[in-house]
């Protein structure tokens, strides 16, 4: 392994790759993330109504998603924006799971809400703005649900893995990392998708890595091409925003795909998934940094 990286990351011993553990497979409901299957999570930014979440759940399941996303507790940049439906939103997510069999991922913003959200979620999402909320990370370490840890807006990969180590040290090694774009000087996209984060994390860490092209792009037209890029560099899955009428969405409508766009994106991913599968099976060294052990 590159000596600099080795020194930088090996101290996070519960999440770094090591001789005896090169890959963790994280169970989410009946699924496995970081195993042989590429898992797509999809749904609205926020749960807004029964009709919205049920229709979206049916549509994304039909297109091949395996996990339904939807925020019930929303971290918004503006205090005047919609803050989410709270428990009523969690109940709607449960209903959507019962109707479709999709597992549920939803965000937890406070350590006080961990137990409540764990009753409804199969996967606990830590948002970019909470990545360094250690009280929350420690509470998730004591919880028996897997955690989706999103990279902070200005966090280095070292800081991301440090936060993962906090969760693991608190007792929960079931962690999935998510690259969702970082803040740079570029303004053409909402955030800059750090595509190199995927092979770096796959080289130095044992944890599965997924990509969120929606929050990186900020505009829906870019989401499919970023999803394709994530697939060929070896991401273990995607998390994508989808809404029945994106222009009416209460949050993140500009970056949300329609049902048809999501279904097309899933179809168009197939050849790229085949490339990833060949690499995993025949030449796994293609998916990590060259010269890595
Ligand atoms: C979200 O997933 O809707 C979200 C708020 O994402 P992030 O924390 O990456 O901004
Ligand atoms: Mn969002």
mmCIF file of C-alpha atoms and ligand atoms in Angstrom:
data_model
loop_
_atom_site.group_PDB
_atom_site.id
_atom_site.type_symbol
_atom_site.label_atom_id
_atom_site.label_comp_id
_atom_site.label_asym_id
_atom_site.label_seq_id
_atom_site.Cartn_x
_atom_site.Cartn_y
_atom_site.Cartn_z
ATOM 1 C CA UNK A 1 0.000 0.000 0.000
ATOM 2 C CA UNK A 2 1.108 3.555 -0.674
ATOM 3 C CA UNK A 3 3.205 4.439 2.387
ATOM 4 C CA UNK A 4 1.561 7.815 2.944
ATOM 5 C CA UNK A 5 -1.930 6.365 2.948
ATOM 6 C CA UNK A 6 -0.844 3.527 5.167
ATOM 7 C CA UNK A 7 0.352 5.964 7.811
ATOM 8 C CA UNK A 8 -2.709 8.146 7.393
ATOM 9 C CA UNK A 9 -5.384 5.486 7.737
ATOM 10 C CA UNK A 10 -3.983 2.423 9.492
ATOM 11 C CA UNK A 11 -4.577 4.008 12.923
ATOM 12 C CA UNK A 12 -8.309 3.553 12.304
ATOM 13 C CA UNK A 13 -7.832 -0.144 12.894
ATOM 14 C CA UNK A 14 -11.513 -1.143 13.107
ATOM 15 C CA UNK A 15 -12.317 0.211 9.634
ATOM 16 C CA UNK A 16 -8.964 0.114 7.794
ATOM 17 C CA UNK A 17 -8.077 -2.765 5.542
ATOM 18 C CA UNK A 18 -5.784 -5.217 7.272
ATOM 19 C CA UNK A 19 -4.117 -8.534 6.622
ATOM 20 C CA UNK A 20 -6.859 -10.439 8.403
ATOM 21 C CA UNK A 21 -9.794 -8.311 7.204
ATOM 22 C CA UNK A 22 -9.864 -6.866 3.699
ATOM 23 C CA UNK A 23 -13.620 -6.520 3.195
ATOM 24 C CA UNK A 24 -16.670 -6.147 5.443
ATOM 25 C CA UNK A 25 -20.030 -7.126 4.088
ATOM 26 C CA UNK A 26 -22.782 -5.140 5.783
ATOM 27 C CA UNK A 27 -26.217 -6.750 6.132
ATOM 28 C CA UNK A 28 -29.200 -4.437 5.611
ATOM 29 C CA UNK A 29 -32.472 -6.308 6.150
ATOM 30 C CA UNK A 30 -32.156 -9.345 3.835
ATOM 31 C CA UNK A 31 -29.560 -7.619 1.659
ATOM 32 C CA UNK A 32 -25.803 -7.438 1.786
ATOM 33 C CA UNK A 33 -23.856 -4.297 0.915
ATOM 34 C CA UNK A 34 -20.247 -4.748 -0.133
ATOM 35 C CA UNK A 35 -20.844 -8.304 -1.333
ATOM 36 C CA UNK A 36 -21.437 -9.414 -4.903
ATOM 37 C CA UNK A 37 -24.571 -7.353 -5.549
ATOM 38 C CA UNK A 38 -24.648 -3.700 -6.561
ATOM 39 C CA UNK A 39 -27.398 -2.170 -4.421
ATOM 40 C CA UNK A 40 -29.357 0.913 -5.434
ATOM 41 C CA UNK A 41 -31.190 2.976 -2.809
ATOM 42 C CA UNK A 42 -33.713 5.442 -4.210
ATOM 43 C CA UNK A 43 -36.584 7.663 -3.179
ATOM 44 C CA UNK A 44 -37.461 11.243 -2.393
ATOM 45 C CA UNK A 45 -35.272 13.626 -0.464
ATOM 46 C CA UNK A 46 -38.091 13.917 2.100
ATOM 47 C CA UNK A 47 -41.234 11.953 2.848
ATOM 48 C CA UNK A 48 -44.022 14.432 2.026
ATOM 49 C CA UNK A 49 -47.276 12.435 1.943
ATOM 50 C CA UNK A 50 -48.601 8.887 1.862
ATOM 51 C CA UNK A 51 -49.318 9.070 -1.825
ATOM 52 C CA UNK A 52 -45.883 10.464 -2.682
ATOM 53 C CA UNK A 53 -43.929 7.802 -0.770
ATOM 54 C CA UNK A 54 -46.112 4.854 -1.786
ATOM 55 C CA UNK A 55 -46.031 5.745 -5.488
ATOM 56 C CA UNK A 56 -42.293 6.337 -5.357
ATOM 57 C CA UNK A 57 -41.658 3.068 -3.519
ATOM 58 C CA UNK A 58 -43.598 1.105 -6.162
ATOM 59 C CA UNK A 59 -41.819 2.875 -9.020
ATOM 60 C CA UNK A 60 -38.264 2.511 -7.714
ATOM 61 C CA UNK A 61 -38.858 -1.142 -6.741
ATOM 62 C CA UNK A 62 -40.138 -1.877 -10.249
ATOM 63 C CA UNK A 63 -37.000 -0.256 -11.697
ATOM 64 C CA UNK A 64 -34.671 -2.414 -9.567
ATOM 65 C CA UNK A 65 -33.946 -0.405 -6.419
ATOM 66 C CA UNK A 66 -33.660 -2.549 -3.278
ATOM 67 C CA UNK A 67 -33.759 0.128 -0.566
ATOM 68 C CA UNK A 68 -36.170 3.062 -0.227
ATOM 69 C CA UNK A 69 -34.713 6.379 0.910
ATOM 70 C CA UNK A 70 -36.742 9.245 2.353
ATOM 71 C CA UNK A 71 -36.002 11.768 5.068
ATOM 72 C CA UNK A 72 -38.442 12.170 7.952
ATOM 73 C CA UNK A 73 -36.029 14.408 9.889
ATOM 74 C CA UNK A 74 -34.369 16.834 7.478
ATOM 75 C CA UNK A 75 -31.224 18.906 8.052
ATOM 76 C CA UNK A 76 -31.982 22.016 5.982
ATOM 77 C CA UNK A 77 -29.648 24.874 5.224
ATOM 78 C CA UNK A 78 -32.444 27.365 5.898
ATOM 79 C CA UNK A 79 -34.448 27.294 9.155
ATOM 80 C CA UNK A 80 -37.480 28.394 7.090
ATOM 81 C CA UNK A 81 -37.406 25.304 4.856
ATOM 82 C CA UNK A 82 -39.501 22.147 5.364
ATOM 83 C CA UNK A 83 -37.959 20.197 8.266
ATOM 84 C CA UNK A 84 -39.594 16.834 7.572
ATOM 85 C CA UNK A 85 -42.706 14.993 8.806
ATOM 86 C CA UNK A 86 -41.034 13.387 11.830
ATOM 87 C CA UNK A 87 -42.697 10.260 13.253
ATOM 88 C CA UNK A 88 -45.570 10.484 10.763
ATOM 89 C CA UNK A 89 -42.958 10.183 8.002
ATOM 90 C CA UNK A 90 -41.376 7.155 9.678
ATOM 91 C CA UNK A 91 -44.794 5.457 9.810
ATOM 92 C CA UNK A 92 -45.278 6.067 6.091
ATOM 93 C CA UNK A 93 -41.865 4.542 5.369
ATOM 94 C CA UNK A 94 -42.886 1.455 7.329
ATOM 95 C CA UNK A 95 -46.069 1.230 5.289
ATOM 96 C CA UNK A 96 -44.054 1.481 2.056
ATOM 97 C CA UNK A 97 -41.759 -1.308 3.253
ATOM 98 C CA UNK A 98 -44.769 -3.511 3.988
ATOM 99 C CA UNK A 99 -46.215 -2.843 0.528
ATOM 100 C CA UNK A 100 -43.041 -3.328 -1.512
ATOM 101 C CA UNK A 101 -40.539 -5.343 0.539
ATOM 102 C CA UNK A 102 -37.961 -2.557 0.110
ATOM 103 C CA UNK A 103 -35.636 -1.977 3.055
ATOM 104 C CA UNK A 104 -35.661 1.557 4.489
ATOM 105 C CA UNK A 105 -32.850 4.085 4.882
ATOM 106 C CA UNK A 106 -33.631 7.342 6.656
ATOM 107 C CA UNK A 107 -31.616 10.049 8.352
ATOM 108 C CA UNK A 108 -31.061 10.390 12.084
ATOM 109 C CA UNK A 109 -29.956 13.868 13.176
ATOM 110 C CA UNK A 110 -29.836 13.587 16.947
ATOM 111 C CA UNK A 111 -28.659 11.008 19.446
ATOM 112 C CA UNK A 112 -32.013 11.439 21.171
ATOM 113 C CA UNK A 113 -33.798 10.010 18.109
ATOM 114 C CA UNK A 114 -31.634 6.921 17.548
ATOM 115 C CA UNK A 115 -33.882 4.436 19.362
ATOM 116 C CA UNK A 116 -37.046 5.772 17.752
ATOM 117 C CA UNK A 117 -35.646 5.759 14.216
ATOM 118 C CA UNK A 118 -34.112 2.302 14.697
ATOM 119 C CA UNK A 119 -37.666 0.973 15.175
ATOM 120 C CA UNK A 120 -38.479 1.977 11.600
ATOM 121 C CA UNK A 121 -35.207 1.998 9.645
ATOM 122 C CA UNK A 122 -33.151 -0.910 8.313
ATOM 123 C CA UNK A 123 -30.227 1.466 7.713
ATOM 124 C CA UNK A 124 -29.503 4.609 9.749
ATOM 125 C CA UNK A 125 -28.283 7.542 7.638
ATOM 126 C CA UNK A 126 -25.846 10.070 9.068
ATOM 127 C CA UNK A 127 -26.074 13.173 6.898
ATOM 128 C CA UNK A 128 -23.109 15.162 5.648
ATOM 129 C CA UNK A 129 -23.809 17.907 8.196
ATOM 130 C CA UNK A 130 -23.684 15.398 11.066
ATOM 131 C CA UNK A 131 -20.543 13.485 10.099
ATOM 132 C CA UNK A 132 -18.590 14.873 13.039
ATOM 133 C CA UNK A 133 -21.399 14.815 15.593
ATOM 134 C CA UNK A 134 -19.607 12.420 17.918
ATOM 135 C CA UNK A 135 -22.498 12.133 20.390
ATOM 136 C CA UNK A 136 -24.664 10.903 17.499
ATOM 137 C CA UNK A 137 -21.926 8.582 16.172
ATOM 138 C CA UNK A 138 -21.416 7.075 19.641
ATOM 139 C CA UNK A 139 -25.156 6.522 20.073
ATOM 140 C CA UNK A 140 -25.191 4.759 16.686
ATOM 141 C CA UNK A 141 -22.295 2.642 17.905
ATOM 142 C CA UNK A 142 -24.588 1.329 20.636
ATOM 143 C CA UNK A 143 -27.443 0.635 18.215
ATOM 144 C CA UNK A 144 -27.982 -2.671 16.438
ATOM 145 C CA UNK A 145 -28.723 -1.201 13.007
ATOM 146 C CA UNK A 146 -26.165 -0.655 10.219
ATOM 147 C CA UNK A 147 -25.097 2.923 9.554
ATOM 148 C CA UNK A 148 -24.761 4.836 6.277
ATOM 149 C CA UNK A 149 -22.115 7.483 6.985
ATOM 150 C CA UNK A 150 -22.111 10.357 4.494
ATOM 151 C CA UNK A 151 -18.955 12.366 3.922
ATOM 152 C CA UNK A 152 -19.102 15.879 5.333
ATOM 153 C CA UNK A 153 -19.188 18.824 2.955
ATOM 154 C CA UNK A 154 -15.603 19.777 3.778
ATOM 155 C CA UNK A 155 -14.341 16.512 5.246
ATOM 156 C CA UNK A 156 -11.184 14.763 4.094
ATOM 157 C CA UNK A 157 -11.230 10.998 3.643
ATOM 158 C CA UNK A 158 -9.142 10.728 6.786
ATOM 159 C CA UNK A 159 -11.851 12.587 8.715
ATOM 160 C CA UNK A 160 -14.538 10.363 7.186
ATOM 161 C CA UNK A 161 -12.708 7.246 8.318
ATOM 162 C CA UNK A 162 -12.082 8.796 11.716
ATOM 163 C CA UNK A 163 -15.839 9.190 12.155
ATOM 164 C CA UNK A 164 -16.351 5.596 11.016
ATOM 165 C CA UNK A 165 -13.809 4.510 13.619
ATOM 166 C CA UNK A 166 -15.805 6.365 16.313
ATOM 167 C CA UNK A 167 -18.930 4.351 15.435
ATOM 168 C CA UNK A 168 -16.965 1.092 15.335
ATOM 169 C CA UNK A 169 -15.174 1.838 18.631
ATOM 170 C CA UNK A 170 -18.558 2.429 20.230
ATOM 171 C CA UNK A 171 -19.561 -1.104 19.310
ATOM 172 C CA UNK A 172 -21.042 -1.096 15.808
ATOM 173 C CA UNK A 173 -18.820 -2.249 12.916
ATOM 174 C CA UNK A 174 -21.715 -2.326 10.403
ATOM 175 C CA UNK A 175 -20.842 0.853 8.500
ATOM 176 C CA UNK A 176 -21.243 1.870 4.848
ATOM 177 C CA UNK A 177 -19.402 4.960 3.569
ATOM 178 C CA UNK A 178 -20.992 7.417 1.134
ATOM 179 C CA UNK A 179 -19.252 9.888 -1.175
ATOM 180 C CA UNK A 180 -21.806 12.644 -1.870
ATOM 181 C CA UNK A 181 -19.676 15.452 -3.281
ATOM 182 C CA UNK A 182 -17.562 17.987 -1.453
ATOM 183 C CA UNK A 183 -17.481 21.752 -1.446
ATOM 184 C CA UNK A 184 -14.872 23.231 -3.797
ATOM 185 C CA UNK A 185 -14.518 26.494 -5.723
ATOM 186 C CA UNK A 186 -16.587 24.998 -8.573
ATOM 187 C CA UNK A 187 -20.151 26.299 -8.787
ATOM 188 C CA UNK A 188 -21.438 24.582 -11.943
ATOM 189 C CA UNK A 189 -22.368 21.610 -9.777
ATOM 190 C CA UNK A 190 -23.851 21.778 -6.279
ATOM 191 C CA UNK A 191 -20.850 19.870 -4.926
ATOM 192 C CA UNK A 192 -17.808 18.297 -6.586
ATOM 193 C CA UNK A 193 -18.136 14.516 -6.839
ATOM 194 C CA UNK A 194 -14.774 13.232 -5.642
ATOM 195 C CA UNK A 195 -14.702 10.153 -7.817
ATOM 196 C CA UNK A 196 -11.190 9.275 -6.608
ATOM 197 C CA UNK A 197 -12.639 8.830 -3.136
ATOM 198 C CA UNK A 198 -14.094 5.488 -4.231
ATOM 199 C CA UNK A 199 -10.839 3.717 -5.205
ATOM 200 C CA UNK A 200 -8.936 5.392 -2.354
ATOM 201 C CA UNK A 201 -11.495 4.204 0.210
ATOM 202 C CA UNK A 202 -11.646 0.741 -1.405
ATOM 203 C CA UNK A 203 -7.852 0.592 -1.118
ATOM 204 C CA UNK A 204 -7.413 1.711 2.467
ATOM 205 C CA UNK A 205 -10.669 0.669 4.105
ATOM 206 C CA UNK A 206 -12.551 -2.581 4.503
ATOM 207 C CA UNK A 207 -15.948 -0.823 4.457
ATOM 208 C CA UNK A 208 -18.391 -0.788 1.528
ATOM 209 C CA UNK A 209 -18.569 2.508 -0.384
ATOM 210 C CA UNK A 210 -21.608 3.909 -2.153
ATOM 211 C CA UNK A 211 -22.038 7.119 -4.145
ATOM 212 C CA UNK A 212 -24.788 9.748 -4.003
ATOM 213 C CA UNK A 213 -24.764 11.387 -7.452
ATOM 214 C CA UNK A 214 -27.841 13.514 -6.625
ATOM 215 C CA UNK A 215 -26.366 15.732 -3.912
ATOM 216 C CA UNK A 216 -23.088 15.942 -5.840
ATOM 217 C CA UNK A 217 -24.763 17.071 -9.063
ATOM 218 C CA UNK A 218 -27.511 19.352 -7.781
ATOM 219 C CA UNK A 219 -29.178 19.033 -11.195
ATOM 220 C CA UNK A 220 -30.986 15.950 -12.436
ATOM 221 C CA UNK A 221 -29.451 15.957 -15.910
ATOM 222 C CA UNK A 222 -26.042 15.041 -14.463
ATOM 223 C CA UNK A 223 -27.202 12.252 -12.166
ATOM 224 C CA UNK A 224 -27.111 9.329 -14.655
ATOM 225 C CA UNK A 225 -23.622 10.078 -15.959
ATOM 226 C CA UNK A 226 -22.223 10.406 -12.433
ATOM 227 C CA UNK A 227 -23.951 7.134 -11.518
ATOM 228 C CA UNK A 228 -22.198 5.444 -14.446
ATOM 229 C CA UNK A 229 -18.839 6.843 -13.324
ATOM 230 C CA UNK A 230 -19.422 5.563 -9.786
ATOM 231 C CA UNK A 231 -20.240 2.119 -11.133
ATOM 232 C CA UNK A 232 -17.085 1.695 -13.198
ATOM 233 C CA UNK A 233 -14.779 2.861 -10.410
ATOM 234 C CA UNK A 234 -16.141 0.110 -8.186
ATOM 235 C CA UNK A 235 -18.788 1.633 -5.904
ATOM 236 C CA UNK A 236 -20.862 -0.968 -4.052
ATOM 237 C CA UNK A 237 -24.073 0.888 -4.797
ATOM 238 C CA UNK A 238 -25.818 4.223 -5.205
ATOM 239 C CA UNK A 239 -28.282 6.411 -3.338
ATOM 240 C CA UNK A 240 -30.418 8.465 -5.722
ATOM 241 C CA UNK A 241 -33.225 10.997 -5.262
ATOM 242 C CA UNK A 242 -36.458 10.251 -7.133
ATOM 243 C CA UNK A 243 -39.788 12.098 -6.896
ATOM 244 C CA UNK A 244 -43.192 11.685 -8.617
ATOM 245 C CA UNK A 245 -43.181 15.403 -9.605
ATOM 246 C CA UNK A 246 -39.705 16.816 -8.976
ATOM 247 C CA UNK A 247 -40.763 20.373 -9.741
ATOM 248 C CA UNK A 248 -43.255 20.250 -6.859
ATOM 249 C CA UNK A 249 -40.846 18.598 -4.396
ATOM 250 C CA UNK A 250 -40.526 20.239 -0.974
ATOM 251 C CA UNK A 251 -36.760 19.701 -1.037
ATOM 252 C CA UNK A 252 -34.077 18.945 -3.632
ATOM 253 C CA UNK A 253 -36.459 18.853 -6.595
ATOM 254 C CA UNK A 254 -33.820 20.155 -9.017
ATOM 255 C CA UNK A 255 -31.696 17.071 -8.512
ATOM 256 C CA UNK A 256 -34.523 14.520 -8.232
ATOM 257 C CA UNK A 257 -35.229 12.168 -11.130
ATOM 258 C CA UNK A 258 -38.724 11.388 -12.406
ATOM 259 C CA UNK A 259 -39.804 7.731 -12.314
ATOM 260 C CA UNK A 260 -39.089 7.396 -16.009
ATOM 261 C CA UNK A 261 -35.642 8.981 -15.741
ATOM 262 C CA UNK A 262 -34.785 6.659 -12.854
ATOM 263 C CA UNK A 263 -35.923 3.603 -14.751
ATOM 264 C CA UNK A 264 -33.898 4.682 -17.804
ATOM 265 C CA UNK A 265 -30.879 5.302 -15.611
ATOM 266 C CA UNK A 266 -31.139 1.785 -14.169
ATOM 267 C CA UNK A 267 -31.387 0.258 -17.655
ATOM 268 C CA UNK A 268 -28.481 2.329 -18.939
ATOM 269 C CA UNK A 269 -26.310 1.214 -16.005
ATOM 270 C CA UNK A 270 -26.367 -2.430 -17.099
ATOM 271 C CA UNK A 271 -23.256 -2.429 -19.342
ATOM 272 C CA UNK A 272 -21.335 -0.497 -16.684
ATOM 273 C CA UNK A 273 -22.380 -2.998 -14.044
ATOM 274 C CA UNK A 274 -21.097 -5.767 -16.291
ATOM 275 C CA UNK A 275 -17.741 -3.957 -16.479
ATOM 276 C CA UNK A 276 -17.641 -3.725 -12.694
ATOM 277 C CA UNK A 277 -18.586 -7.363 -12.262
ATOM 278 C CA UNK A 278 -15.842 -8.516 -14.638
ATOM 279 C CA UNK A 279 -13.306 -6.399 -12.801
ATOM 280 C CA UNK A 280 -14.399 -7.745 -9.404
ATOM 281 C CA UNK A 281 -14.284 -11.343 -10.566
ATOM 282 C CA UNK A 282 -11.329 -11.369 -12.926
ATOM 283 C CA UNK A 283 -9.120 -8.368 -12.083
ATOM 284 C CA UNK A 284 -10.011 -6.957 -8.653
ATOM 285 C CA UNK A 285 -6.756 -4.991 -8.700
ATOM 286 C CA UNK A 286 -8.397 -2.720 -11.290
ATOM 287 C CA UNK A 287 -10.747 -1.380 -8.608
ATOM 288 C CA UNK A 288 -8.098 -0.287 -6.131
ATOM 289 C CA UNK A 289 -4.999 1.873 -6.396
ATOM 290 C CA UNK A 290 -2.250 0.182 -8.353
ATOM 291 C CA UNK A 291 0.531 -1.271 -6.265
ATOM 292 C CA UNK A 292 -1.777 -1.584 -3.252
ATOM 293 C CA UNK A 293 -1.611 -4.796 -1.294
HETATM 294 C C1 LIG B 1 -30.116 13.794 1.901
HETATM 295 O O1 LIG B 1 -29.696 12.637 1.704
HETATM 296 O O2 LIG B 1 -31.241 14.209 1.564
HETATM 297 C C2 LIG B 1 -29.157 14.768 2.451
HETATM 298 C C3 LIG B 1 -29.571 15.813 3.176
HETATM 299 O O3 LIG B 1 -27.894 14.489 2.106
HETATM 300 P P1 LIG B 1 -26.520 15.144 2.612
HETATM 301 O O4 LIG B 1 -26.484 14.896 4.073
HETATM 302 O O5 LIG B 1 -25.484 14.359 1.833
HETATM 303 O O6 LIG B 1 -26.549 16.607 2.240
HETATM 304 MN MN1 LIG B 2 -31.770 15.677 -0.356
#
